[in-house]
Coordinates of C-alpha atoms and ligand atoms in Angstrom, one line a residue:
V271 CA 107.2 175.3 130.1
T272 CA 104.3 177.2 131.4
G273 CA 104.4 178.5 135.3
R274 CA 107.9 178.5 137.2
T275 CA 110.1 175.8 136.5
T276 CA 111.8 173.8 139.1
G277 CA 115.1 174.3 137.4
T278 CA 115.2 178.0 137.7
A279 CA 113.6 178.1 141.0
Q280 CA 115.8 175.7 142.9
G281 CA 115.0 175.8 146.7
E282 CA 112.1 178.5 146.1
V283 CA 109.1 175.8 145.2
G284 CA 106.4 175.5 147.5
A285 CA 107.8 178.0 149.9
A286 CA 104.6 179.9 150.6
G287 CA 102.7 179.0 153.7
R288 CA 103.3 175.4 154.2
D289 CA 105.6 173.2 156.5
A290 CA 108.9 174.0 155.2
R291 CA 110.1 170.5 156.9
A292 CA 107.7 168.4 154.6
R293 CA 109.2 166.3 151.9
R294 CA 109.0 168.0 148.6
V295 CA 107.2 165.7 145.9
G296 CA 107.7 166.0 142.1
I297 CA 105.1 164.2 140.0
V298 CA 106.2 163.0 136.7
G299 CA 103.0 162.1 134.7
F300 CA 99.8 164.0 135.4
G301 CA 97.4 161.4 134.0
T302 CA 94.7 159.2 136.0
V303 CA 97.2 158.3 139.1
G304 CA 99.1 161.6 138.7
Q305 CA 96.1 163.6 139.1
A306 CA 94.5 161.4 142.1
V307 CA 98.0 161.7 144.1
A308 CA 97.9 165.3 143.6
R309 CA 94.3 165.7 144.8
I310 CA 95.5 163.7 148.0
L311 CA 98.7 165.9 148.3
T312 CA 96.9 169.1 148.1
G313 CA 93.9 168.1 150.3
R314 CA 91.4 168.4 147.6
A315 CA 90.1 165.0 148.5
G316 CA 90.3 165.0 152.2
R317 CA 93.0 165.9 154.9
P318 CA 96.6 166.5 153.5
A319 CA 99.3 164.9 154.8
P320 CA 101.5 167.3 156.5
E321 CA 104.6 165.5 155.9
L322 CA 104.2 165.7 152.1
R323 CA 104.2 168.7 150.0
L324 CA 103.6 168.9 146.1
A325 CA 106.5 171.0 144.7
A326 CA 106.3 170.1 141.0
V327 CA 104.4 168.7 138.1
C328 CA 106.1 167.3 134.9
N329 CA 104.3 166.1 132.0
R330 CA 104.6 166.5 128.0
R331 CA 102.9 169.5 126.7
I332 CA 102.3 170.6 130.3
A333 CA 99.9 173.7 129.4
R334 CA 97.0 171.3 128.6
K335 CA 97.5 169.8 132.1
R336 CA 97.4 172.8 134.3
V337 CA 94.5 172.8 136.9
S338 CA 93.4 175.6 139.0
W339 CA 93.2 173.5 142.3
V340 CA 97.0 173.0 142.6
P341 CA 98.7 175.4 144.8
E342 CA 100.2 178.5 143.0
D343 CA 103.6 177.6 144.3
V344 CA 103.8 174.3 142.4
A345 CA 106.0 174.6 139.4
W346 CA 104.8 173.2 136.2
T347 CA 107.3 171.7 133.7
E348 CA 107.6 169.5 130.6
R349 CA 111.5 169.0 131.3
I350 CA 112.6 166.2 133.3
E351 CA 115.7 168.1 133.9
D352 CA 113.8 170.8 135.8
V353 CA 112.5 168.1 138.3
L354 CA 116.1 166.5 138.7
A355 CA 117.6 170.0 139.2
S356 CA 115.2 171.1 141.9
D357 CA 115.0 170.4 145.5
A358 CA 112.2 167.9 145.1
D359 CA 112.9 165.0 147.8
V360 CA 111.0 162.3 146.0
V361 CA 110.2 161.7 142.4
V362 CA 106.7 159.9 141.7
E363 CA 107.0 158.3 138.2
L364 CA 103.8 157.9 136.6
I365 CA 104.2 158.1 133.0
G366 CA 104.4 154.1 132.7
G367 CA 106.1 152.1 130.3
L368 CA 109.5 151.2 130.0
D369 CA 111.2 154.0 128.2
P370 CA 111.7 157.1 129.0
A371 CA 110.5 156.0 132.3
G372 CA 113.4 153.9 133.2
D373 CA 116.0 156.2 132.3
W374 CA 114.3 159.1 134.2
V375 CA 114.0 156.9 137.3
R376 CA 117.8 156.2 137.2
R377 CA 118.6 159.7 136.6
A378 CA 116.3 160.6 139.7
L379 CA 118.2 158.1 141.9
L380 CA 121.7 159.3 140.6
A381 CA 120.3 162.8 141.6
G382 CA 120.1 161.6 145.2
K383 CA 116.1 161.5 145.2
S384 CA 114.0 158.8 146.6
V385 CA 111.5 157.3 143.9
V386 CA 108.1 156.0 144.1
T387 CA 106.6 154.6 141.1
A388 CA 103.5 152.7 140.0
N389 CA 105.1 151.2 136.9
K390 CA 104.7 147.2 137.2
Q391 CA 106.5 147.0 133.7
L392 CA 109.6 148.8 134.8
I393 CA 109.8 147.0 138.3
A394 CA 109.3 143.6 136.5
A395 CA 112.0 144.3 134.0
R396 CA 114.4 146.5 135.8
G397 CA 113.5 146.5 139.3
P398 CA 116.5 144.9 140.9
E399 CA 119.0 147.2 139.1
L400 CA 117.2 150.2 139.9
A401 CA 116.6 149.0 143.8
E402 CA 120.8 148.4 143.6
L403 CA 121.0 151.9 142.4
A404 CA 119.0 153.2 144.9
A405 CA 120.7 151.3 147.7
R406 CA 124.1 152.7 146.5
N407 CA 122.8 156.2 146.7
G408 CA 121.3 155.9 150.1
V409 CA 117.8 156.9 148.9
H410 CA 114.3 155.2 148.8
F411 CA 112.8 153.2 145.8
R412 CA 109.1 152.0 146.5
F413 CA 106.5 150.6 144.0
E414 CA 103.7 149.3 146.1
A415 CA 100.8 150.6 143.4
A416 CA 102.9 148.7 140.9
V417 CA 100.9 145.4 141.9
C418 CA 96.9 145.4 142.4
G419 CA 96.8 149.0 142.8
G420 CA 95.3 149.9 146.3
V421 CA 95.7 146.4 147.7
P422 CA 98.8 146.7 150.0
V423 CA 99.9 143.2 149.2
L424 CA 103.6 144.0 148.7
S425 CA 104.3 145.3 152.1
A426 CA 102.0 142.6 153.5
L427 CA 104.3 140.0 151.9
R428 CA 107.4 141.7 152.6
E429 CA 106.6 142.6 156.3
G430 CA 103.5 140.8 157.6
L431 CA 104.4 137.5 156.3
S432 CA 108.2 137.5 156.5
G433 CA 108.2 135.2 159.2
D434 CA 106.9 132.4 157.1
D435 CA 108.3 130.5 154.5
L436 CA 106.3 131.1 151.5
L437 CA 105.8 128.5 148.8
S438 CA 103.3 129.7 146.4
I439 CA 101.2 132.8 145.4
R440 CA 98.3 132.9 143.2
G441 CA 95.5 135.4 142.5
V442 CA 93.4 137.3 140.3
L443 CA 95.5 140.2 139.4
N444 CA 94.2 142.0 136.4
G445 CA 90.9 143.9 137.1
T446 CA 90.1 144.3 133.3
C447 CA 90.0 140.5 132.7
N448 CA 87.9 140.0 136.0
Y449 CA 85.5 142.5 134.7
I450 CA 85.3 140.8 131.2
L451 CA 84.6 137.4 132.6
T452 CA 82.5 138.2 135.6
R453 CA 80.1 140.1 132.9
M454 CA 80.2 137.0 130.5
D455 CA 79.1 135.1 133.4
A456 CA 76.4 137.4 134.7
A457 CA 74.9 138.6 131.7
G458 CA 75.8 135.9 128.9
L459 CA 77.9 138.6 126.9
S460 CA 80.2 137.4 124.5
F461 CA 83.9 138.3 124.9
D462 CA 83.9 141.1 122.4
A463 CA 80.5 142.5 123.8
A464 CA 82.2 142.2 127.5
L465 CA 85.2 143.8 126.4
A466 CA 83.4 146.7 124.6
E467 CA 81.5 147.3 127.8
A468 CA 84.5 147.3 129.8
Q469 CA 86.0 149.6 127.5
A470 CA 82.9 152.2 127.5
R471 CA 83.1 151.9 131.1
G472 CA 86.7 152.8 131.6
F473 CA 87.8 149.3 132.9
A474 CA 89.6 148.5 129.6
E475 CA 92.1 150.5 127.5
A476 CA 91.7 150.8 123.6
D477 CA 94.4 148.5 122.9
P478 CA 93.5 145.5 125.5
S479 CA 96.1 142.9 124.6
A480 CA 98.2 143.4 127.8
D481 CA 95.5 142.8 130.0
V482 CA 93.3 140.0 128.1
D483 CA 96.4 138.0 126.9
G484 CA 97.8 138.0 130.5
L485 CA 101.2 140.2 130.0
D486 CA 100.1 142.7 132.8
A487 CA 99.4 139.7 135.3
G488 CA 102.6 138.1 134.1
A489 CA 104.4 141.2 135.1
K490 CA 102.6 141.5 138.1
L491 CA 103.4 137.7 139.1
A492 CA 107.3 138.4 138.6
I493 CA 107.0 141.0 141.1
L494 CA 104.9 138.9 143.6
A495 CA 107.7 136.0 143.0
A496 CA 110.5 138.4 143.8
I497 CA 109.1 140.0 146.8
G498 CA 107.1 136.9 148.2
L499 CA 109.2 134.0 147.2
G500 CA 112.8 135.6 146.8
C501 CA 112.9 134.3 143.4
R502 CA 114.0 136.4 140.2
V503 CA 111.6 135.6 137.4
R504 CA 112.0 137.1 134.0
P505 CA 108.1 138.3 132.9
S506 CA 108.9 136.7 129.5
D507 CA 109.4 133.3 131.2
V508 CA 105.7 133.7 132.8
A509 CA 103.5 131.5 130.5
C510 CA 100.6 133.6 129.4
R511 CA 97.5 132.5 127.9
S512 CA 94.7 134.8 126.8
I513 CA 91.1 134.6 127.9
R514 CA 90.1 135.4 124.2
S515 CA 89.4 131.9 124.0
V516 CA 86.5 131.8 126.9
E517 CA 82.9 131.7 125.2
P518 CA 79.7 131.9 127.0
I519 CA 79.3 128.3 127.1
D520 CA 82.1 127.7 129.0
F521 CA 80.3 129.4 131.8
T522 CA 77.4 127.0 131.6
Y523 CA 79.7 124.3 131.8
A524 CA 81.9 125.5 134.6
R525 CA 78.6 126.0 136.6
R526 CA 77.5 122.7 136.1
L527 CA 81.1 121.4 137.5
G528 CA 80.4 124.1 140.4
C529 CA 83.1 126.5 139.3
V530 CA 83.4 129.8 137.8
I531 CA 86.2 130.8 135.2
R532 CA 89.0 133.3 136.2
Q533 CA 92.3 134.4 134.8
V534 CA 94.3 132.9 137.4
A535 CA 98.2 133.7 137.9
R536 CA 100.3 131.2 139.8
V537 CA 103.7 130.9 140.8
T538 CA 105.3 128.1 143.1
R539 CA 108.5 127.5 144.4
E540 CA 109.8 123.9 144.5
T541 CA 109.4 122.7 148.4
G542 CA 112.9 122.5 149.7
G543 CA 114.5 124.5 146.7
S544 CA 114.9 128.0 146.2
T545 CA 114.8 128.8 142.5
V546 CA 112.7 126.4 140.4
L547 CA 109.3 127.7 139.9
E548 CA 106.1 127.0 137.9
A549 CA 104.5 130.3 137.0
G550 CA 101.8 131.2 134.7
V551 CA 98.7 133.2 133.8
Q552 CA 95.7 131.6 132.2
P553 CA 91.9 131.1 132.3
A554 CA 90.9 128.6 134.8
L555 CA 88.1 127.0 136.1
V556 CA 87.8 127.9 140.0
P557 CA 85.6 126.1 142.4
L558 CA 82.7 128.2 143.8
A559 CA 84.3 127.9 147.5
S560 CA 87.5 129.1 146.5
P561 CA 88.6 132.9 147.2
L562 CA 89.5 133.3 143.9
A563 CA 85.8 132.8 142.8
A564 CA 84.5 135.4 145.1
V565 CA 86.4 138.4 143.5
Q566 CA 83.9 140.2 141.5
G567 CA 84.1 143.1 138.7
S568 CA 87.5 144.9 138.5
Q569 CA 88.8 143.7 141.9
N570 CA 91.8 141.7 142.6
V571 CA 92.6 139.0 145.4
V572 CA 96.1 137.5 146.1
L573 CA 96.6 134.2 148.0
A574 CA 100.1 133.7 149.6
T575 CA 100.6 130.1 150.9
G576 CA 103.2 129.5 153.6
A577 CA 105.0 126.6 155.0
H578 CA 103.8 127.6 158.6
G579 CA 100.9 130.0 158.5
G580 CA 99.0 128.4 155.6
E581 CA 97.0 130.6 153.3
T582 CA 96.3 134.2 153.7
A583 CA 94.2 136.4 151.4
F584 CA 94.5 139.9 150.5
G585 CA 91.7 141.7 148.2
G586 CA 90.2 145.1 147.1
H587 CA 90.3 147.6 144.3
G588 CA 93.4 146.6 142.0
A589 CA 93.1 149.5 140.1
G590 CA 91.6 153.0 139.3
G591 CA 93.2 156.4 139.9
D592 CA 92.3 156.9 143.8
P593 CA 92.9 153.5 145.0
T594 CA 96.3 153.2 143.3
A595 CA 96.9 156.9 144.5
V596 CA 96.5 155.6 148.0
A597 CA 99.1 153.3 147.6
V598 CA 101.6 155.9 146.1
V599 CA 101.0 158.3 148.9
S600 CA 101.5 155.6 151.5
D601 CA 104.8 154.8 149.8
L602 CA 105.6 158.6 149.8
L603 CA 104.7 158.8 153.8
A604 CA 106.8 155.7 154.5
V605 CA 109.8 157.7 152.5
A606 CA 108.9 160.9 154.6
R607 CA 108.9 158.6 158.0
Q608 CA 112.1 156.9 156.9
E609 CA 109.9 153.8 157.5
G610 CA 111.2 150.5 155.9
P611 CA 114.7 149.9 154.6
A612 CA 116.2 152.4 152.1
R613 CA 117.7 148.9 150.5
P614 CA 114.4 148.0 148.7
W615 CA 112.7 144.5 148.7
L616 CA 113.9 143.1 145.7
P617 CA 116.5 140.3 145.4
P618 CA 119.7 141.6 144.1
P619 CA 120.1 141.2 140.4
G620 CA 121.6 137.8 139.4
P621 CA 120.8 134.9 137.2
P622 CA 116.9 134.5 136.8
A623 CA 115.2 131.7 138.3
R624 CA 114.6 128.5 136.0
V625 CA 110.8 128.7 135.3
L626 CA 108.7 125.6 134.4
T627 CA 105.7 125.9 132.7
D628 CA 104.1 122.6 133.0
F629 CA 102.1 121.8 135.9
V630 CA 99.5 119.0 137.1
A631 CA 96.1 119.9 137.4
P632 CA 92.4 118.5 136.5
R633 CA 91.6 119.7 133.2
Y634 CA 88.4 121.1 131.4
V635 CA 88.5 120.7 127.6
R636 CA 85.7 122.0 125.4
F637 CA 85.2 120.5 121.9
V638 CA 82.9 122.0 119.1
V639 CA 82.5 119.3 116.6
R640 CA 80.3 118.5 113.5
D641 CA 78.4 115.5 115.3
R642 CA 78.9 112.0 114.0
P643 CA 79.2 108.4 115.9
G644 CA 82.4 107.5 117.2
I645 CA 83.6 111.0 118.0
V646 CA 83.8 110.3 121.9
A647 CA 85.7 107.0 121.2
D648 CA 88.3 108.7 119.0
L649 CA 88.9 111.1 121.9
A650 CA 89.1 108.6 124.4
G651 CA 91.6 106.6 122.6
R652 CA 93.7 109.7 121.9
F653 CA 93.8 110.6 125.8
S654 CA 94.4 106.9 126.9
R655 CA 97.5 107.0 124.6
Q656 CA 98.8 109.9 126.7
H657 CA 97.9 108.1 130.1
L658 CA 95.1 110.7 130.7
N659 CA 91.8 109.5 132.4
I660 CA 88.5 111.0 131.8
D661 CA 86.5 112.3 134.5
A662 CA 83.3 113.1 132.9
V663 CA 81.7 114.0 129.6
L664 CA 79.1 116.9 129.6
Q665 CA 76.8 117.7 126.9
E666 CA 74.2 120.6 127.1
P667 CA 71.0 119.9 125.0
G668 CA 69.5 122.3 122.5
H669 CA 72.6 122.8 120.1
S670 CA 72.8 122.2 116.4
K671 CA 74.7 118.8 115.6
A672 CA 76.4 120.8 112.8
E673 CA 78.2 123.0 115.5
L674 CA 78.0 120.9 118.8
P675 CA 79.8 122.2 121.8
F676 CA 80.5 119.4 124.5
V677 CA 83.1 119.1 127.4
M678 CA 85.5 116.5 128.9
T679 CA 86.9 116.8 132.1
L680 CA 90.1 114.9 132.8
E681 CA 91.8 113.7 135.9
A682 CA 94.9 115.8 137.2
C683 CA 97.6 115.5 134.4
S684 CA 100.6 117.2 133.2
T685 CA 100.5 120.5 130.8
G686 CA 102.8 118.5 128.7
A687 CA 101.0 115.3 128.3
L688 CA 97.7 117.2 127.7
D689 CA 99.2 119.4 125.0
Q690 CA 100.6 116.4 123.3
A691 CA 97.2 114.6 123.3
L692 CA 95.6 118.0 122.0
G693 CA 98.0 118.1 119.3
E694 CA 96.9 114.7 117.8
I695 CA 93.3 115.4 118.5
A696 CA 93.7 118.8 116.5
A697 CA 94.3 116.4 113.4
L698 CA 90.9 114.6 113.4
D699 CA 88.3 115.7 111.0
F700 CA 85.1 116.7 113.1
H701 CA 86.2 119.9 114.5
V702 CA 84.3 123.0 113.8
R703 CA 86.1 125.2 116.1
P704 CA 89.7 124.8 117.9
T705 CA 89.5 123.0 121.0
V706 CA 90.3 124.8 124.3
S707 CA 91.4 123.5 127.7
Y708 CA 91.5 125.1 131.0
P709 CA 93.1 123.8 134.2
I710 CA 90.7 123.4 137.3
V711 CA 92.4 125.2 140.3
D712 CA 91.7 126.3 143.5
Ligands
LIG287 N1 95.2 153.6 136.6 C1 95.3 152.7 136.8 O1 94.4 152.1 137.5 C2 96.7 152.1 137.5 C3 96.7 151.1 138.6 C4 98.1 150.5 138.9 C5 99.2 151.0 138.3 N2 99.2 152.0 137.3 C6 100.2 152.6 136.7 O2 100.5 153.7 137.0 C7 101.2 154.4 135.9 C8 100.3 155.6 135.3 O3 99.1 155.2 134.9 P1 97.9 156.1 134.5 O4 96.7 155.2 134.5 O5 98.0 157.5 135.1 O6 98.3 156.4 133.2 P2 97.9 157.6 132.5 O7 96.6 158.3 132.8 O8 98.0 157.6 130.9 O9 98.8 159.0 132.6 C9 100.3 159.0 132.2 C10 100.6 160.5 132.2 O10 102.1 160.2 131.8 C11 102.3 161.3 130.9 N3 103.2 160.8 130.0 C12 103.2 159.7 129.4 N4 104.5 159.5 128.6 C13 105.2 160.6 129.0 C14 106.5 161.0 128.4 N5 107.1 160.4 127.6 N6 106.7 162.4 128.8 C15 105.9 163.3 129.5 N7 104.7 162.6 130.1 C16 104.4 161.5 129.6 C17 100.9 161.3 129.8 O11 100.5 162.4 129.3 P3 99.8 162.6 128.1 O12 98.3 163.0 128.6 O13 100.2 163.3 126.9 O14 99.3 160.9 127.3 C18 99.8 161.2 131.1 O15 99.5 162.7 131.6 C19 101.5 153.3 134.7 O16 102.7 152.7 135.2 C20 100.3 152.3 135.4 O17 100.7 150.9 134.9 C21 97.9 152.7 137.0

C-alpha cells in the first residue's frame, strides 16, 4: 500500500478544505473509466460536483497507478478491506468481470455502503441478488453505465417510460461491432482488417470475442429486459451469433436491398403475457430508413416499443472512459441527492423467463458455390419442402464461376424452418464456403 490507507485513516480521509457534508467516494479499479470518474470528481475535467468527494482509490499494484492530479488527502490502497473499513459512503466498482467484483460489491453492500458499478457482466449474472441485498441494507445500488455507457437508457426506461407497457426493446448495443461493420461498409475492408483497425484505434480489445461473438450485447440485453420489460433473462439464454461471418460482398448485396448490416440485439415480451420472450443478438440486414441503420461508428442506439407510446429511441456514445464516467457520476449524484428508490430497479430474484430463440422475419441467405447448372433449382426445392418462399435471387457480375457468391432472399419465415432447410442444403455438393443467413429486421 502506498499513501495513507482508508483502513488506518478512518474518518480523516479527505478532511482538508473540502465540503465535509459531501458523499465520500471510493473508486475500486483505476483504469479507463475509474480515472475518468476521478477526473470529473476532482474537477480536473470541468466543474467538480460539490456533493461528491473522492476519498479513496483502490487497485492492484497501486504504486504504478498514482497520479499527481488527485488531491493529497485521497487514500491509495491495494486492499479492498481498507475501502470497506473506511468511511467512504459509496463504493464505485470499476474492475469489471464476475470475480472478485461480485464478492467485493456484496461485501460493500453488507458494510452499509452504497455501490455504483459499470459492470454489465455482474449485473446480468447477479444483479437481482445484489439489488435485494442493497434493499435489505438500506443502501443504493446503481448501474446506469453498465448498458450503453453514456446513454442514460436505464433511467429512461425505468422512469421516463414507466407509464407505458413496454413490449420490445431492440438496439445496436456494442460499439466495437458497430465500428467494425460500418468500416467494412464504408471502406470495403475485410472483417479481419476492420477488427485490426478497431484494435489500433482503441475501439476493440486484444481478445474481441465477447464483443464480436455477441456475448457483451447479450449481457446488456438481459439487463434491458429486466429493467424495461420486467423479465428476468439469463444471459446464457440469449441466442448470440457472431459477426465474424460477415464478408465485404454482403454489404454490396445489402445495399442492393436498400439495407445496411448491423449487430442487432432484440428482446420481445409476448403480448398479453409477462414471461415468454424472444431474445437474440445477431448480424442482421436493416433497412436504411431504420434508426438502427443511422447509428455510425462506435455509437449505440436503443429502441423501446410500448403498447401506448409507440417507439422511443435513445442514442449516443455507448463506450469510452469519459461518456461512461458521466453515467457513473450521475449515479453518484443520484445517491448523494437521495434520488430514486434505494430499492433498485431489478425484478426480484426468481425463476428466469422462458426464452424462445425462434422468430419470424424475412431472411437474407448468401451462398458461395462452384457454379454448375441446376443449383438454383436444387436450392428452391429444399426451401419449398420447408414451405419457405423465395422472394428474390441476386447475383453480382464479375465473380469467378469457381467461387461464385449469390444471394436469395426469403419471405418471412421462422428460424426453425430456415435452419432445417439450411441443414439439408449444407449436404449439397456445390458449396465452396459455408452458407450464411441473416434476418432482415427494422
Ligand atoms: N471502457 C468502457 O468504455 C466501458 C464502457 C461501459 C462499461 N465499462 C465497464 O467498466 C468497467 C471498467 O472498465 P475499464 O474499461 O475501465 O477497464 P480497465 O481499463 O481494464 O480498468 C480496470 C481497472 O481495474 C483494475 N483491476 C482489475 N482487476 C482487479 C483486481 N482483481 N484487483 C484490483 N484491481 C483490479 C485494473 O488494474 P490493472 O491495471 O492491473 O489491469 C484496472 O486498473 C468494466 O466493468 C467495463 O465493462 C467500460
